[in-house]
PDB file of C-alpha atoms in Angstrom:
ATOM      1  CA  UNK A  18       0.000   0.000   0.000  1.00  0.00           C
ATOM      2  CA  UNK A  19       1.740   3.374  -0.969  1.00  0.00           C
ATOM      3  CA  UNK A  20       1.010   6.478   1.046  1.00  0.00           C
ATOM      4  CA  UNK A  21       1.496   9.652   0.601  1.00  0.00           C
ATOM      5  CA  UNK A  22       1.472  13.200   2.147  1.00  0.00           C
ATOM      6  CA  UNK A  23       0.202  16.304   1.129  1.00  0.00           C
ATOM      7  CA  UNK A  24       1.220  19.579   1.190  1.00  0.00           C
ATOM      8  CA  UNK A  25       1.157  21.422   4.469  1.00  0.00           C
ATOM      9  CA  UNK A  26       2.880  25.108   4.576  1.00  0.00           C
ATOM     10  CA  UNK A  27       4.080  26.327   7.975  1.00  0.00           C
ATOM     11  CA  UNK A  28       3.821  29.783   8.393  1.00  0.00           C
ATOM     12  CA  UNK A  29       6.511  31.841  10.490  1.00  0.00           C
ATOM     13  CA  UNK A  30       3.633  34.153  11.312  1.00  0.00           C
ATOM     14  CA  UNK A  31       1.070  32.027  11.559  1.00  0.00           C
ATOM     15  CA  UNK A  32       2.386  29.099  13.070  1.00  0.00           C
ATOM     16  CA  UNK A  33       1.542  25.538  12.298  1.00  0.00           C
ATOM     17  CA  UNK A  34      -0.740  26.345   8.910  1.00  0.00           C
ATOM     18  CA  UNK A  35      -3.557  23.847   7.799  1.00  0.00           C
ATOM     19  CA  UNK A  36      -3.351  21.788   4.648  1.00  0.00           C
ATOM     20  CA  UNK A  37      -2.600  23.571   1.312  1.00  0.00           C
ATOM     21  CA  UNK A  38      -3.155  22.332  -2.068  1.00  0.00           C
ATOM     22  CA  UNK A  39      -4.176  18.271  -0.789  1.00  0.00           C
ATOM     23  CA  UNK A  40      -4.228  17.376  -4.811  1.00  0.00           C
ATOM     24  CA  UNK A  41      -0.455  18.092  -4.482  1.00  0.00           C
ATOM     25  CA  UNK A  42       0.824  15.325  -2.696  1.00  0.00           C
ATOM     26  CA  UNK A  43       3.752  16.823  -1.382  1.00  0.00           C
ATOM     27  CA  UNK A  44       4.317  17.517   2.059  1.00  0.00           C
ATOM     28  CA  UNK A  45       6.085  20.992   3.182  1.00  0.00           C
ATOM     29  CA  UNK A  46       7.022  21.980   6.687  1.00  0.00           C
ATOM     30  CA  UNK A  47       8.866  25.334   6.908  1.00  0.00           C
ATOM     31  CA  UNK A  48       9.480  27.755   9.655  1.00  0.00           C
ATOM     32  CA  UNK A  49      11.821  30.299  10.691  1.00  0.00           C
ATOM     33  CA  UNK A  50      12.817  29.793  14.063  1.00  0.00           C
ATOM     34  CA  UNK A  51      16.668  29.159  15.516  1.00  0.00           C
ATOM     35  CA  UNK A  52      17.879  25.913  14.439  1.00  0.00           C
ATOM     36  CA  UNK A  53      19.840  23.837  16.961  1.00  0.00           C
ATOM     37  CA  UNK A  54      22.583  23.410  14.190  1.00  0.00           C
ATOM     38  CA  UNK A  55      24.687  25.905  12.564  1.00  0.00           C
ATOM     39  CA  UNK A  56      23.585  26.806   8.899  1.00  0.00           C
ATOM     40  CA  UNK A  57      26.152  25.751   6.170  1.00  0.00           C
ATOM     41  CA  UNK A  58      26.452  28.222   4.294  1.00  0.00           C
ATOM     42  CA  UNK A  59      26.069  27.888   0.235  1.00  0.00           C
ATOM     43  CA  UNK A  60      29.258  27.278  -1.684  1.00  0.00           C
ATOM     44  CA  UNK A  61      28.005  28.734  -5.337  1.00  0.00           C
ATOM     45  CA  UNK A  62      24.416  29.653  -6.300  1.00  0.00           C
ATOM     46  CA  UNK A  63      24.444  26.444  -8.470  1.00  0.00           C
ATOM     47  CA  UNK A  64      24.969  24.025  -5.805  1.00  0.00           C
ATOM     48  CA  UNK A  65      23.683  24.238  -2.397  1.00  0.00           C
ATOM     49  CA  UNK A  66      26.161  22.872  -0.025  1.00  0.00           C
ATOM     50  CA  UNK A  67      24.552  19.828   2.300  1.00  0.00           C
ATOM     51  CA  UNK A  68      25.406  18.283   5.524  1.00  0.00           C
ATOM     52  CA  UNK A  69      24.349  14.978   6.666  1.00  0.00           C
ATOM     53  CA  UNK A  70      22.453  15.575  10.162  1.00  0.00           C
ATOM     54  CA  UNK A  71      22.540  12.465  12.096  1.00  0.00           C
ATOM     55  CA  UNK A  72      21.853  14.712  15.533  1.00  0.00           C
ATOM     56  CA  UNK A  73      18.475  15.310  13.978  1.00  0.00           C
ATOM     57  CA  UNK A  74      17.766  11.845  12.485  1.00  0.00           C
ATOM     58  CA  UNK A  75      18.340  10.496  15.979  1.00  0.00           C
ATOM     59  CA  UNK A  76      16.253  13.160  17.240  1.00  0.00           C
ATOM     60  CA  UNK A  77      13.029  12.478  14.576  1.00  0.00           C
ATOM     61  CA  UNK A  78      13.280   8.960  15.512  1.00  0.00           C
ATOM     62  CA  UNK A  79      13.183   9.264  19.282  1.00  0.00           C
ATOM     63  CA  UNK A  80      10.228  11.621  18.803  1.00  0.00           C
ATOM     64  CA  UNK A  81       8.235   9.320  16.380  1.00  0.00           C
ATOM     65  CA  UNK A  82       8.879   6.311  18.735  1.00  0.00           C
ATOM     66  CA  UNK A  83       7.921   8.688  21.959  1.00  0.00           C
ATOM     67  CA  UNK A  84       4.664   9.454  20.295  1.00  0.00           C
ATOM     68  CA  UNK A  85       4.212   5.650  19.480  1.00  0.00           C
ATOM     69  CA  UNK A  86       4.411   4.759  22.996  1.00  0.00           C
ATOM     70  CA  UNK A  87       2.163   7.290  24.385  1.00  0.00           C
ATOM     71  CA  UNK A  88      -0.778   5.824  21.392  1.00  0.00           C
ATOM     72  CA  UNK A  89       0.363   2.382  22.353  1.00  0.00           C
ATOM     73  CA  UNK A  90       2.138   1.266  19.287  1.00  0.00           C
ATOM     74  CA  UNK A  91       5.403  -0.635  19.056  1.00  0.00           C
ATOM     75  CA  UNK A  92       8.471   1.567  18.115  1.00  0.00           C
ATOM     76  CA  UNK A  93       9.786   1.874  15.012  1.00  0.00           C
ATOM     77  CA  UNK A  94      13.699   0.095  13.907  1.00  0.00           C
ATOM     78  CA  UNK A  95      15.833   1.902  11.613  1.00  0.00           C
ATOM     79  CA  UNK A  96      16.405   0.146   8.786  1.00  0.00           C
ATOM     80  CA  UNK A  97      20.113   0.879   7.078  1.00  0.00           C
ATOM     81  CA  UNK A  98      19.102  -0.188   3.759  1.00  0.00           C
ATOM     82  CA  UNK A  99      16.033   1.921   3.514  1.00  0.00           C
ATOM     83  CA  UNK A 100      18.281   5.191   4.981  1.00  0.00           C
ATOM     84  CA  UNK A 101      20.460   4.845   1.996  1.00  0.00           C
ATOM     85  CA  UNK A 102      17.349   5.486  -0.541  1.00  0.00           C
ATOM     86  CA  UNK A 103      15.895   7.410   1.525  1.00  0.00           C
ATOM     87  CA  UNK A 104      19.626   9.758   1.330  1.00  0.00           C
ATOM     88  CA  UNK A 105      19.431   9.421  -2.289  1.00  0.00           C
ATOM     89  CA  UNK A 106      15.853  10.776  -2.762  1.00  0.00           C
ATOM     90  CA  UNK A 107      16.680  13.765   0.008  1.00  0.00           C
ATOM     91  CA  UNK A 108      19.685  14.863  -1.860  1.00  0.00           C
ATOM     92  CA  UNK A 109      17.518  14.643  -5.242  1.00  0.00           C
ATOM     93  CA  UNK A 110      14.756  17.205  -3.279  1.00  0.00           C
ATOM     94  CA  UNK A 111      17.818  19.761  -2.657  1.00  0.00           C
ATOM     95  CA  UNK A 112      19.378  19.442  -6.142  1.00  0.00           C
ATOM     96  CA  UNK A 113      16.064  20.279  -7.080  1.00  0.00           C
ATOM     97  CA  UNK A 114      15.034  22.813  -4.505  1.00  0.00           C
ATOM     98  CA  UNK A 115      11.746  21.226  -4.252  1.00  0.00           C
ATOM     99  CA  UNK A 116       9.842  18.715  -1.986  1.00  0.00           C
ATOM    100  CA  UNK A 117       8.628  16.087  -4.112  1.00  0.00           C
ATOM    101  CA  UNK A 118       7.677  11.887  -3.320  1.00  0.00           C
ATOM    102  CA  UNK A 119       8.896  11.311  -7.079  1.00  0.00           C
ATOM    103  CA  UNK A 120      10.537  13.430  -9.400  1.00  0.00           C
ATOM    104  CA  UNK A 121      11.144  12.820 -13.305  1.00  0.00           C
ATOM    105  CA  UNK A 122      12.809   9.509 -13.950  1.00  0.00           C
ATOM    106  CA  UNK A 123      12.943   8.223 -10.417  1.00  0.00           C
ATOM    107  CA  UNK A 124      11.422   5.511  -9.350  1.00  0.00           C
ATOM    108  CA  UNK A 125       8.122   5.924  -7.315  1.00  0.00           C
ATOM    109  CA  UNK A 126       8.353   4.890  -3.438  1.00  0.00           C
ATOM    110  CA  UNK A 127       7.286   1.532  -3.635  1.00  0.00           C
ATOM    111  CA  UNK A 128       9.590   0.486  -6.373  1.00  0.00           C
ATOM    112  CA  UNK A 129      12.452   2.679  -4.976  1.00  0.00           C
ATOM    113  CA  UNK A 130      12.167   0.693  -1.351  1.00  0.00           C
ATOM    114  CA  UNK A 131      11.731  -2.774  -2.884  1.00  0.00           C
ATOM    115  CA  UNK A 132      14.826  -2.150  -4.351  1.00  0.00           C
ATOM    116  CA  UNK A 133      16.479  -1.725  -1.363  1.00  0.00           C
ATOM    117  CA  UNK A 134      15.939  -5.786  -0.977  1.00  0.00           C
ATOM    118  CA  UNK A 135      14.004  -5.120   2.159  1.00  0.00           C
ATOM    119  CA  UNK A 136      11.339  -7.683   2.324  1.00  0.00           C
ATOM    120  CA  UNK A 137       7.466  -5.357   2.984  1.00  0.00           C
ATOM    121  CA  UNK A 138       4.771  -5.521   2.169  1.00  0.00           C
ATOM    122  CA  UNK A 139       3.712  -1.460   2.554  1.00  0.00           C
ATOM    123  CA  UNK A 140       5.315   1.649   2.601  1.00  0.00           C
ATOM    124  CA  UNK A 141       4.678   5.536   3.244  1.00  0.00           C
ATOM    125  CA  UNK A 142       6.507   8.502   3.412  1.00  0.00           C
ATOM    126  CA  UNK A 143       6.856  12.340   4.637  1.00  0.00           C
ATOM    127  CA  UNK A 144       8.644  14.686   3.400  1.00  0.00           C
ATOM    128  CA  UNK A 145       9.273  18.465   4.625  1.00  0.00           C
ATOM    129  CA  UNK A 146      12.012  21.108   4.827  1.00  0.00           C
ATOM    130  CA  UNK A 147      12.224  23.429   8.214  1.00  0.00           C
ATOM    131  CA  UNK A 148      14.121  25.208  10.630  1.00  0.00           C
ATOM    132  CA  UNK A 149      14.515  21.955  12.665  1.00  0.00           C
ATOM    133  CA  UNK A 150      14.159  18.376  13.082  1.00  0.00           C
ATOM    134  CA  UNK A 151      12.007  19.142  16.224  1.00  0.00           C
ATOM    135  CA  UNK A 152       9.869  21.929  13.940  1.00  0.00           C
ATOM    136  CA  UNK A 153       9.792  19.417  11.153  1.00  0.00           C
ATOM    137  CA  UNK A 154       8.272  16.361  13.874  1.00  0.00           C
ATOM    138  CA  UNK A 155       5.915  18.752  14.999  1.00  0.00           C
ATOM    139  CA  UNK A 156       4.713  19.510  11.278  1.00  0.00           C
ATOM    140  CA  UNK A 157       4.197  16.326  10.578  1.00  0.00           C
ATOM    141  CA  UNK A 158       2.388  15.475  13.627  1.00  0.00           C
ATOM    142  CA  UNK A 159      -0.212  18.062  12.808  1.00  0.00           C
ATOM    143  CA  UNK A 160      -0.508  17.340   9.858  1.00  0.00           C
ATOM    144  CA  UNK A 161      -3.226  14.090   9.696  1.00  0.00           C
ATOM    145  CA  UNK A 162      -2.082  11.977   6.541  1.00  0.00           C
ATOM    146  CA  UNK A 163       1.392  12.859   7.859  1.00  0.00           C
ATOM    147  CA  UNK A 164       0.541  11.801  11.822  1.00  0.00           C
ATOM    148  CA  UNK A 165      -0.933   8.715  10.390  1.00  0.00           C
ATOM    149  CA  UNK A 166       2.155   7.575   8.757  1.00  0.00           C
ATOM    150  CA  UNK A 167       4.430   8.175  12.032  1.00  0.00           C
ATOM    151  CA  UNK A 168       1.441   6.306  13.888  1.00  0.00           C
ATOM    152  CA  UNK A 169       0.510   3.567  11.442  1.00  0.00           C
ATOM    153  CA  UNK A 170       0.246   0.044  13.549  1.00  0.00           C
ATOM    154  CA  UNK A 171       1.021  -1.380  10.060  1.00  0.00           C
ATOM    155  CA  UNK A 172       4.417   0.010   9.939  1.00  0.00           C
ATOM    156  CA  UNK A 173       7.308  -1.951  11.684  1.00  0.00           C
ATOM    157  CA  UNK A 174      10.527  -0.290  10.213  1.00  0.00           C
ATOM    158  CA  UNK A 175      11.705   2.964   8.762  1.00  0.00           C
ATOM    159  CA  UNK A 176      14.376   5.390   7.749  1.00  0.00           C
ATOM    160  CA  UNK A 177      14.597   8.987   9.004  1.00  0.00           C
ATOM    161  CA  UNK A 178      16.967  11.190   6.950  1.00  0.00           C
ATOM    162  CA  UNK A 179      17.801  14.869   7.699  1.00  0.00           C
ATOM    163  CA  UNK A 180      20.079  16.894   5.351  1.00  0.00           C
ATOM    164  CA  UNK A 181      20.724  20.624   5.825  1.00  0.00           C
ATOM    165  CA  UNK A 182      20.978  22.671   2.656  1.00  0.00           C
ATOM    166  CA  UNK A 183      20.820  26.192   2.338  1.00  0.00           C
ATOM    167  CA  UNK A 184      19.515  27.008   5.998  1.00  0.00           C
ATOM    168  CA  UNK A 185      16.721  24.287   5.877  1.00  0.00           C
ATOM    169  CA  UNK A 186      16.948  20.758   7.304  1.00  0.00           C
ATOM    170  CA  UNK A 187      15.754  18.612   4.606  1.00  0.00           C
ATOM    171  CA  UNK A 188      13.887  15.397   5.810  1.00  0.00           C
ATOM    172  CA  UNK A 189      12.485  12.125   4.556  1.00  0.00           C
ATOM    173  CA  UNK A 190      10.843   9.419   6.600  1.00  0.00           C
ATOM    174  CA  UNK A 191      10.442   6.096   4.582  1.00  0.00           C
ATOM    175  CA  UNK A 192       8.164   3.724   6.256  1.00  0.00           C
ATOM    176  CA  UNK A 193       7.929   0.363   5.959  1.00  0.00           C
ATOM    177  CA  UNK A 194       6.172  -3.420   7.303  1.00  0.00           C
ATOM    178  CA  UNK A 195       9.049  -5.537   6.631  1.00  0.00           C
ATOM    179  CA  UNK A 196       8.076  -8.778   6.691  1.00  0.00           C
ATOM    180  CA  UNK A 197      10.226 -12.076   7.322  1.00  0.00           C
ATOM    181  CA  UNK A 198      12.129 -12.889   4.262  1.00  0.00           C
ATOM    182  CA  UNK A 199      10.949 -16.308   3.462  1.00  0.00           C
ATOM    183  CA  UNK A 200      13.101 -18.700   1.064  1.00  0.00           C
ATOM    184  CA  UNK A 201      10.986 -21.583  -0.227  1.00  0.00           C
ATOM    185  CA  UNK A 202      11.838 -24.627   0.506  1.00  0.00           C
ATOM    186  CA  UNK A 203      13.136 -26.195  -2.783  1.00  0.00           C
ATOM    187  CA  UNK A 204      16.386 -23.307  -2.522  1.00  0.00           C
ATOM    188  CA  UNK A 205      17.704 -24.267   1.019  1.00  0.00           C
ATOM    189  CA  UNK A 206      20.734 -26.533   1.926  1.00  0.00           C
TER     190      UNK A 206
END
């Protein structure tokens, strides 16, 4: 089953905005508050200049599993395999400058995680851009496709990537129910 977000625009004046533009399916999350991590600055116009953020991964996932707890769900296990596409589709967002679940010759999410070799059986995924991993968490969490995702039962594994590029922490949570890799019977020794 493939879900998706939709937009949701953060105002710095406003707060926490409602849902914008729900045909979209994007999912944005910006603020302008003081980040917890210095700002790399940009190297040329051409190229923003990124920084892996694993602070703030650790931080998103300790947040999402917090919030499991308190609805009564089982926490979610990084999964190394899914962090590395979930990397490669966060660095495709910010040499793009846009938040996007698929862009123009990439795969879409469920091909793009089954080709990690991770054995599921559903995925999801947010996406968003703010002043911090904390700001971000809190975007998603009012944000109800977005909240359902980080609280889905269903999902049993996930990667949580955060990239800084040109002020903004970048972030994509892949979500996953990995399931028990069977091998049939005929193919074991």
């Amino acid at each position: 089953m493939l879900r998706t977000g939709i937009v949701v625009l953060a105002l710095a004046t406003m707060g926490w905005a409602q849902n914008a533009a729900p045909a979209d399916k994007h999912a944005v999350a910006s603020g302008a508050t003081k980040s917890t991590k210095p700002t790399p600055k940009l190297l040329s116009a051409a190229r923003p200049s990124i920084t892996e953020d694993s602070a703030a991964e650790s931080e998103l996932l300790t947040l999402a599993n917090q919030s499991r707890q308190n609805a009564g769900l089982p926490p979610l296990r990084i999964n190394r395999d899914l962090m590395d596409a979930a990397r490669a589709h966060a660095r495709l967002m910010i040499q793009q400058r846009q938040l996007s679940h698929q862009f123009d010759g990439e795969p879409n999410l469920l091909n793009r995680l089954h080709a990690t070799g991770v054995p599921l059986n559903s995925v999801g995924e947010n996406v968003a851009y703010n002043a911090s991993a904390e700001k971000a968490f809190h975007a998603f969490m009012n944000s109800p496709p977005h909240r359902s995702n980080l609280l889905d039962p269903d999902f049993n594994a996930a990667a949580f990537v955060a990239i800084w590029s040109d002020g903004q922490l970048y972030v994509v949570q892949d979500f996953v129910r990995q399931v028990a890799d069977i091998t049939p019977v005929s193919t074991r020794k």
